[in-house]
């Protein structure tokens, strides 16, 4: 009744923002991401009949409230599937800052899903595991797979056609992500609250949905052709569209800090000088720069110099979630 799993964070190159079903946590748009190698979550799950409720220890601290509720919700899906009523003790560690826009919920819920299914001896098909991981965090399903991953939003009301698919394995393209971390405080608006607020109040939300599939197609074509410049361009554009629609919400939702904008300008300037990277930003202020592995060592010290940047880590593509 015990298992341990590990999953890498993932960074979306074509973003998901918005939900088509809140209860099932179904994304309104498809997304495409890179699974990371070193930024990861390790989670052990033990179903224990002596427990009277689920217990969550995150980075050594016993958790209460919303976080435990979310974990319980996902564990209950597994309990129902296994026809077992037994609470679980969950211990989870992130190798990077939690809840600050660095995709800790993605790696967290992917590792939780894999560990919970193994602890219960369930041999679930990949898509079902993806459904369960997604219920905890929309982007978590993508962290089950390695390399470049597509999460197809689907249209079915019950989410039956939501699906994840690996587009390239981690060793099929020498891409890297230079992760520029700013002060590691937790974000003030969770992505779920931010998405709902944006969907209800941003006049650009419909346009975002309308143009999204074309970005997915463009990114897939770029990956097939191994065109780094084309993938970088569509990825930067997707991130900026997402942030523009958040900023047009009422009241505006601004995840950026002054350092975020400084990094955007620096990456653009360096690219003009032939040091090629493409920035992307999630529901937090950190900036991640997509580049070729060969250029990462050159980009790192240049981005470290940008005022306000606390730490820069070069990430490669990871293999996806696995049992330990
Ligand atoms: O996984 P969630 O529901 O916390 O949302 C993630 C949203 C973004 O990171 C901003 C975009 C994405 O596709 O990962």
Tab-separated table of N, CA and C in Angstrom, residues 89-196:
chain	number	residue	atom	x	y	z
A	89	UNK	N	-1.127	8.786	3.753
A	89	UNK	CA	-0.083	9.686	4.227
A	89	UNK	C	0.780	10.017	2.997
A	90	UNK	N	0.894	11.314	2.696
A	90	UNK	CA	1.626	11.725	1.492
A	90	UNK	C	2.810	12.594	1.911
A	91	UNK	N	3.981	12.207	1.451
A	91	UNK	CA	5.157	13.053	1.708
A	91	UNK	C	5.732	13.488	0.385
A	92	UNK	N	5.891	14.798	0.240
A	92	UNK	CA	6.328	15.287	-1.069
A	92	UNK	C	7.396	16.384	-0.933
A	93	UNK	N	8.360	16.337	-1.808
A	93	UNK	CA	9.481	17.303	-1.772
A	93	UNK	C	9.667	17.884	-3.162
A	94	UNK	N	9.790	19.203	-3.240
A	94	UNK	CA	10.117	19.839	-4.516
A	94	UNK	C	11.590	20.227	-4.519
A	95	UNK	N	12.246	20.051	-5.644
A	95	UNK	CA	13.659	20.439	-5.719
A	95	UNK	C	13.796	21.910	-6.109
A	96	UNK	N	12.672	22.667	-6.068
A	96	UNK	CA	12.674	24.068	-6.509
A	96	UNK	C	11.521	24.787	-5.810
A	97	UNK	N	11.443	26.134	-5.864
A	97	UNK	CA	10.401	26.867	-5.126
A	97	UNK	C	8.981	26.437	-5.472
A	98	UNK	N	8.143	26.328	-4.433
A	98	UNK	CA	6.756	25.868	-4.588
A	98	UNK	C	5.807	27.034	-4.896
A	99	UNK	N	4.854	26.781	-5.803
A	99	UNK	CA	3.736	27.711	-6.077
A	99	UNK	C	4.151	29.134	-6.421
A	100	UNK	N	5.188	29.268	-7.235
A	100	UNK	CA	5.598	30.628	-7.594
A	100	UNK	C	5.626	30.800	-9.113
A	101	UNK	N	4.951	29.903	-9.830
A	101	UNK	CA	4.955	30.014	-11.288
A	101	UNK	C	6.076	29.188	-11.890
A	102	UNK	N	6.550	28.201	-11.138
A	102	UNK	CA	7.583	27.305	-11.668
A	102	UNK	C	7.040	25.888	-11.844
A	103	UNK	N	5.716	25.778	-11.968
A	103	UNK	CA	5.092	24.492	-12.313
A	103	UNK	C	5.264	23.409	-11.261
A	104	UNK	N	5.294	23.807	-9.969
A	104	UNK	CA	5.410	22.788	-8.928
A	104	UNK	C	4.133	21.965	-8.813
A	105	UNK	N	2.973	22.544	-9.167
A	105	UNK	CA	1.744	21.757	-9.065
A	105	UNK	C	1.709	20.707	-10.174
A	106	UNK	N	2.335	20.985	-11.295
A	106	UNK	CA	2.357	20.011	-12.400
A	106	UNK	C	3.168	18.781	-12.003
A	107	UNK	N	4.405	19.015	-11.573
A	107	UNK	CA	5.225	17.861	-11.175
A	107	UNK	C	4.629	17.188	-9.947
A	108	UNK	N	4.045	18.001	-9.053
A	108	UNK	CA	3.458	17.481	-7.820
A	108	UNK	C	2.317	16.511	-8.086
A	109	UNK	N	1.358	16.920	-8.904
A	109	UNK	CA	0.207	16.046	-9.131
A	109	UNK	C	0.533	14.880	-10.066
A	110	UNK	N	1.527	15.028	-10.922
A	110	UNK	CA	1.938	13.883	-11.752
A	110	UNK	C	2.574	12.817	-10.857
A	111	UNK	N	3.458	13.257	-9.950
A	111	UNK	CA	4.115	12.298	-9.044
A	111	UNK	C	3.086	11.669	-8.103
A	112	UNK	N	2.134	12.483	-7.627
A	112	UNK	CA	1.098	11.962	-6.721
A	112	UNK	C	0.257	10.891	-7.422
A	113	UNK	N	-0.156	11.181	-8.652
A	113	UNK	CA	-1.014	10.234	-9.375
A	113	UNK	C	-0.289	8.908	-9.600
A	114	UNK	N	0.954	9.011	-10.032
A	114	UNK	CA	1.695	7.774	-10.312
A	114	UNK	C	1.933	6.972	-9.028
A	115	UNK	N	2.301	7.664	-7.950
A	115	UNK	CA	2.556	6.967	-6.683
A	115	UNK	C	1.265	6.364	-6.121
A	116	UNK	N	0.156	7.123	-6.178
A	116	UNK	CA	-1.107	6.617	-5.627
A	116	UNK	C	-1.582	5.387	-6.388
A	117	UNK	N	-1.469	5.416	-7.715
A	117	UNK	CA	-1.952	4.266	-8.495
A	117	UNK	C	-1.098	3.031	-8.195
A	118	UNK	N	0.207	3.240	-8.047
A	118	UNK	CA	1.086	2.097	-7.756
A	118	UNK	C	0.852	1.572	-6.343
A	119	UNK	N	0.637	2.489	-5.400
A	119	UNK	CA	0.410	2.062	-4.009
A	119	UNK	C	-0.830	1.175	-3.914
A	120	UNK	N	-1.816	1.462	-4.786
A	120	UNK	CA	-3.060	0.683	-4.754
A	120	UNK	C	-3.010	-0.517	-5.698
A	121	UNK	N	-1.887	-0.698	-6.358
A	121	UNK	CA	-1.734	-1.821	-7.284
A	121	UNK	C	-2.596	-1.690	-8.529
A	122	UNK	N	-2.982	-0.443	-8.860
A	122	UNK	CA	-3.812	-0.232	-10.058
A	122	UNK	C	-2.910	-0.156	-11.287
A	123	UNK	N	-3.315	-0.818	-12.336
A	123	UNK	CA	-2.539	-0.677	-13.578
A	123	UNK	C	-3.391	0.117	-14.557
A	124	UNK	N	-3.349	1.430	-14.408
A	124	UNK	CA	-4.250	2.271	-15.196
A	124	UNK	C	-3.657	2.586	-16.553
A	125	UNK	N	-4.510	2.676	-17.581
A	125	UNK	CA	-4.019	3.159	-18.874
A	125	UNK	C	-3.531	4.604	-18.715
A	126	UNK	N	-2.556	4.968	-19.547
A	126	UNK	CA	-1.934	6.300	-19.452
A	126	UNK	C	-2.963	7.440	-19.442
A	127	UNK	N	-3.995	7.319	-20.287
A	127	UNK	CA	-4.961	8.423	-20.393
A	127	UNK	C	-5.778	8.570	-19.105
A	128	UNK	N	-6.032	7.470	-18.432
A	128	UNK	CA	-6.798	7.568	-17.185
A	128	UNK	C	-5.941	8.211	-16.088
A	129	UNK	N	-4.687	7.840	-16.068
A	129	UNK	CA	-3.758	8.457	-15.122
A	129	UNK	C	-3.672	9.969	-15.402
A	130	UNK	N	-3.654	10.305	-16.685
A	130	UNK	CA	-3.603	11.720	-17.091
A	130	UNK	C	-4.851	12.461	-16.611
A	131	UNK	N	-6.012	11.805	-16.713
A	131	UNK	CA	-7.264	12.418	-16.238
A	131	UNK	C	-7.188	12.710	-14.749
A	132	UNK	N	-6.685	11.741	-13.994
A	132	UNK	CA	-6.621	11.894	-12.539
A	132	UNK	C	-5.609	12.989	-12.155
A	133	UNK	N	-4.461	13.009	-12.815
A	133	UNK	CA	-3.449	14.034	-12.516
A	133	UNK	C	-4.008	15.422	-12.843
A	134	UNK	N	-4.724	15.510	-13.974
A	134	UNK	CA	-5.298	16.792	-14.418
A	134	UNK	C	-6.300	17.350	-13.416
A	135	UNK	N	-6.987	16.468	-12.692
A	135	UNK	CA	-7.982	16.944	-11.723
A	135	UNK	C	-7.304	17.735	-10.604
A	136	UNK	N	-6.031	17.470	-10.340
A	136	UNK	CA	-5.293	18.224	-9.322
A	136	UNK	C	-4.755	19.528	-9.874
A	137	UNK	N	-4.226	19.480	-11.086
A	137	UNK	CA	-3.673	20.663	-11.737
A	137	UNK	C	-3.718	20.436	-13.249
A	138	UNK	N	-4.257	21.430	-13.957
A	138	UNK	CA	-4.479	21.278	-15.398
A	138	UNK	C	-3.225	20.874	-16.159
A	139	UNK	N	-2.077	21.407	-15.751
A	139	UNK	CA	-0.849	21.132	-16.494
A	139	UNK	C	-0.155	19.845	-16.037
A	140	UNK	N	-0.679	19.194	-14.994
A	140	UNK	CA	0.017	18.034	-14.413
A	140	UNK	C	0.047	16.820	-15.343
A	141	UNK	N	-1.008	16.669	-16.153
A	141	UNK	CA	-1.053	15.502	-17.043
A	141	UNK	C	0.186	15.484	-17.947
A	142	UNK	N	0.623	16.677	-18.362
A	142	UNK	CA	1.774	16.764	-19.287
A	142	UNK	C	3.055	16.257	-18.640
A	143	UNK	N	3.169	16.381	-17.307
A	143	UNK	CA	4.396	15.953	-16.627
A	143	UNK	C	4.512	14.436	-16.519
A	144	UNK	N	3.477	13.707	-16.912
A	144	UNK	CA	3.590	12.236	-16.881
A	144	UNK	C	4.536	11.764	-17.979
A	145	UNK	N	4.606	12.542	-19.065
A	145	UNK	CA	5.431	12.129	-20.199
A	145	UNK	C	6.687	12.996	-20.297
A	146	UNK	N	7.704	12.464	-20.947
A	146	UNK	CA	8.955	13.200	-21.092
A	146	UNK	C	9.036	13.929	-22.422
A	147	UNK	N	10.079	14.733	-22.589
A	147	UNK	CA	10.332	15.423	-23.856
A	147	UNK	C	9.336	16.519	-24.130
A	148	UNK	N	8.845	16.563	-25.374
A	148	UNK	CA	7.838	17.562	-25.761
A	148	UNK	C	6.482	16.874	-25.788
A	149	UNK	N	5.514	17.491	-25.122
A	149	UNK	CA	4.239	16.811	-24.866
A	149	UNK	C	3.062	17.687	-25.279
A	150	UNK	N	2.089	17.059	-25.923
A	150	UNK	CA	0.858	17.751	-26.296
A	150	UNK	C	-0.258	17.312	-25.360
A	151	UNK	N	-1.007	18.274	-24.829
A	151	UNK	CA	-2.225	17.933	-24.078
A	151	UNK	C	-3.395	18.415	-24.927
A	152	UNK	N	-4.126	17.460	-25.477
A	152	UNK	CA	-5.251	17.780	-26.351
A	152	UNK	C	-6.480	18.040	-25.482
A	153	UNK	N	-7.054	19.244	-25.597
A	153	UNK	CA	-8.150	19.617	-24.696
A	153	UNK	C	-9.407	18.775	-24.927
A	154	UNK	N	-9.690	18.422	-26.179
A	154	UNK	CA	-10.903	17.666	-26.499
A	154	UNK	C	-12.150	18.517	-26.394
A	155	UNK	N	-13.277	17.890	-26.707
A	155	UNK	CA	-14.550	18.630	-26.700
A	155	UNK	C	-15.640	17.926	-25.917
A	156	UNK	N	-15.479	16.645	-25.672
A	156	UNK	CA	-16.538	15.866	-25.016
A	156	UNK	C	-16.839	16.425	-23.628
A	157	UNK	N	-18.126	16.570	-23.295
A	157	UNK	CA	-18.494	17.145	-21.997
A	157	UNK	C	-17.911	16.369	-20.812
A	158	UNK	N	-17.754	15.055	-20.962
A	158	UNK	CA	-17.224	14.276	-19.835
A	158	UNK	C	-15.689	14.207	-19.849
A	159	UNK	N	-15.063	14.869	-20.813
A	159	UNK	CA	-13.605	14.912	-20.856
A	159	UNK	C	-12.977	13.648	-21.425
A	160	UNK	N	-13.806	12.808	-22.033
A	160	UNK	CA	-13.299	11.526	-22.519
A	160	UNK	C	-12.209	11.676	-23.578
A	161	UNK	N	-12.287	12.768	-24.346
A	161	UNK	CA	-11.299	12.947	-25.410
A	161	UNK	C	-10.136	13.868	-25.008
A	162	UNK	N	-10.026	14.188	-23.728
A	162	UNK	CA	-8.800	14.861	-23.262
A	162	UNK	C	-7.680	13.827	-23.376
A	163	UNK	N	-6.538	14.212	-23.924
A	163	UNK	CA	-5.478	13.206	-24.101
A	163	UNK	C	-4.097	13.836	-24.076
A	164	UNK	N	-3.143	13.073	-23.583
A	164	UNK	CA	-1.751	13.546	-23.657
A	164	UNK	C	-1.005	12.699	-24.682
A	165	UNK	N	-0.043	13.328	-25.332
A	165	UNK	CA	0.724	12.599	-26.344
A	165	UNK	C	2.162	13.121	-26.372
A	166	UNK	N	3.107	12.202	-26.400
A	166	UNK	CA	4.507	12.621	-26.511
A	166	UNK	C	4.806	12.925	-27.976
A	167	UNK	N	5.329	14.124	-28.235
A	167	UNK	CA	5.646	14.501	-29.616
A	167	UNK	C	7.096	14.169	-29.943
A	168	UNK	N	7.966	14.355	-28.978
A	168	UNK	CA	9.385	13.983	-29.144
A	168	UNK	C	9.900	13.481	-27.811
A	169	UNK	N	10.767	12.495	-27.840
A	169	UNK	CA	11.416	12.042	-26.603
A	169	UNK	C	12.460	13.072	-26.179
A	170	UNK	N	12.887	12.999	-24.924
A	170	UNK	CA	13.824	13.992	-24.398
A	170	UNK	C	15.156	14.011	-25.166
A	171	UNK	N	15.516	12.882	-25.767
A	171	UNK	CA	16.819	12.817	-26.441
A	171	UNK	C	16.719	13.015	-27.958
A	172	UNK	N	15.544	13.474	-28.417
A	172	UNK	CA	15.384	13.623	-29.861
A	172	UNK	C	15.644	15.041	-30.391
A	173	UNK	N	15.883	15.974	-29.470
A	173	UNK	CA	16.201	17.353	-29.900
A	173	UNK	C	16.979	18.002	-28.768
A	174	UNK	N	18.081	18.678	-29.101
A	174	UNK	CA	18.938	19.215	-28.024
A	174	UNK	C	18.499	20.614	-27.592
A	175	UNK	N	17.296	20.667	-27.005
A	175	UNK	CA	16.765	21.931	-26.511
A	175	UNK	C	17.095	22.085	-25.036
A	176	UNK	N	17.131	23.325	-24.586
A	176	UNK	CA	17.324	23.584	-23.154
A	176	UNK	C	16.404	24.728	-22.735
A	177	UNK	N	16.277	24.889	-21.420
A	177	UNK	CA	15.455	25.976	-20.889
A	177	UNK	C	16.297	26.643	-19.807
A	178	UNK	N	16.592	27.918	-20.001
A	178	UNK	CA	17.349	28.649	-18.988
A	178	UNK	C	16.314	29.309	-18.061
A	179	UNK	N	16.236	28.800	-16.843
A	179	UNK	CA	15.197	29.254	-15.919
A	179	UNK	C	15.757	30.381	-15.055
A	180	UNK	N	15.210	31.581	-15.218
A	180	UNK	CA	15.684	32.750	-14.465
A	180	UNK	C	14.724	32.974	-13.302
A	181	UNK	N	15.199	32.674	-12.104
A	181	UNK	CA	14.327	32.784	-10.935
A	181	UNK	C	14.498	34.135	-10.266
A	182	UNK	N	13.362	34.707	-9.913
A	182	UNK	CA	13.356	35.970	-9.174
A	182	UNK	C	13.088	35.607	-7.714
A	183	UNK	N	12.819	36.571	-6.865
A	183	UNK	CA	12.579	36.278	-5.444
A	183	UNK	C	11.506	35.191	-5.329
A	184	UNK	N	11.732	34.168	-4.490
A	184	UNK	CA	10.838	33.007	-4.536
A	184	UNK	C	9.668	33.077	-3.551
A	185	UNK	N	8.888	34.157	-3.679
A	185	UNK	CA	7.690	34.221	-2.857
A	185	UNK	C	6.553	33.483	-3.582
A	186	UNK	N	5.569	32.994	-2.786
A	186	UNK	CA	4.444	32.298	-3.410
A	186	UNK	C	3.531	33.317	-4.082
A	187	UNK	N	2.914	32.897	-5.198
A	187	UNK	CA	2.092	33.852	-5.942
A	187	UNK	C	0.819	34.195	-5.170
A	188	UNK	N	0.251	35.377	-5.481
A	188	UNK	CA	-0.922	35.819	-4.735
A	188	UNK	C	-2.229	35.361	-5.382
A	189	UNK	N	-2.213	35.132	-6.680
A	189	UNK	CA	-3.432	34.662	-7.350
A	189	UNK	C	-3.136	33.311	-7.975
A	190	UNK	N	-3.834	32.267	-7.513
A	190	UNK	CA	-3.599	30.925	-8.053
A	190	UNK	C	-4.017	30.921	-9.521
A	191	UNK	N	-3.487	29.967	-10.289
A	191	UNK	CA	-3.827	29.969	-11.710
A	191	UNK	C	-5.320	29.719	-11.913
A	192	UNK	N	-5.935	28.889	-11.074
A	192	UNK	CA	-7.373	28.608	-11.233
A	192	UNK	C	-8.197	29.882	-11.043
A	193	UNK	N	-7.903	30.621	-9.985
A	193	UNK	CA	-8.639	31.869	-9.737
A	193	UNK	C	-8.349	32.862	-10.862
A	194	UNK	N	-7.089	32.935	-11.262
A	194	UNK	CA	-6.686	33.845	-12.343
A	194	UNK	C	-7.388	33.516	-13.654
A	195	UNK	N	-7.497	32.230	-13.958
A	195	UNK	CA	-8.140	31.814	-15.217
A	195	UNK	C	-9.621	32.182	-15.220
A	196	UNK	N	-10.292	31.902	-14.120
A	196	UNK	CA	-11.725	32.180	-14.071
A	196	UNK	C	-11.991	33.681	-14.154
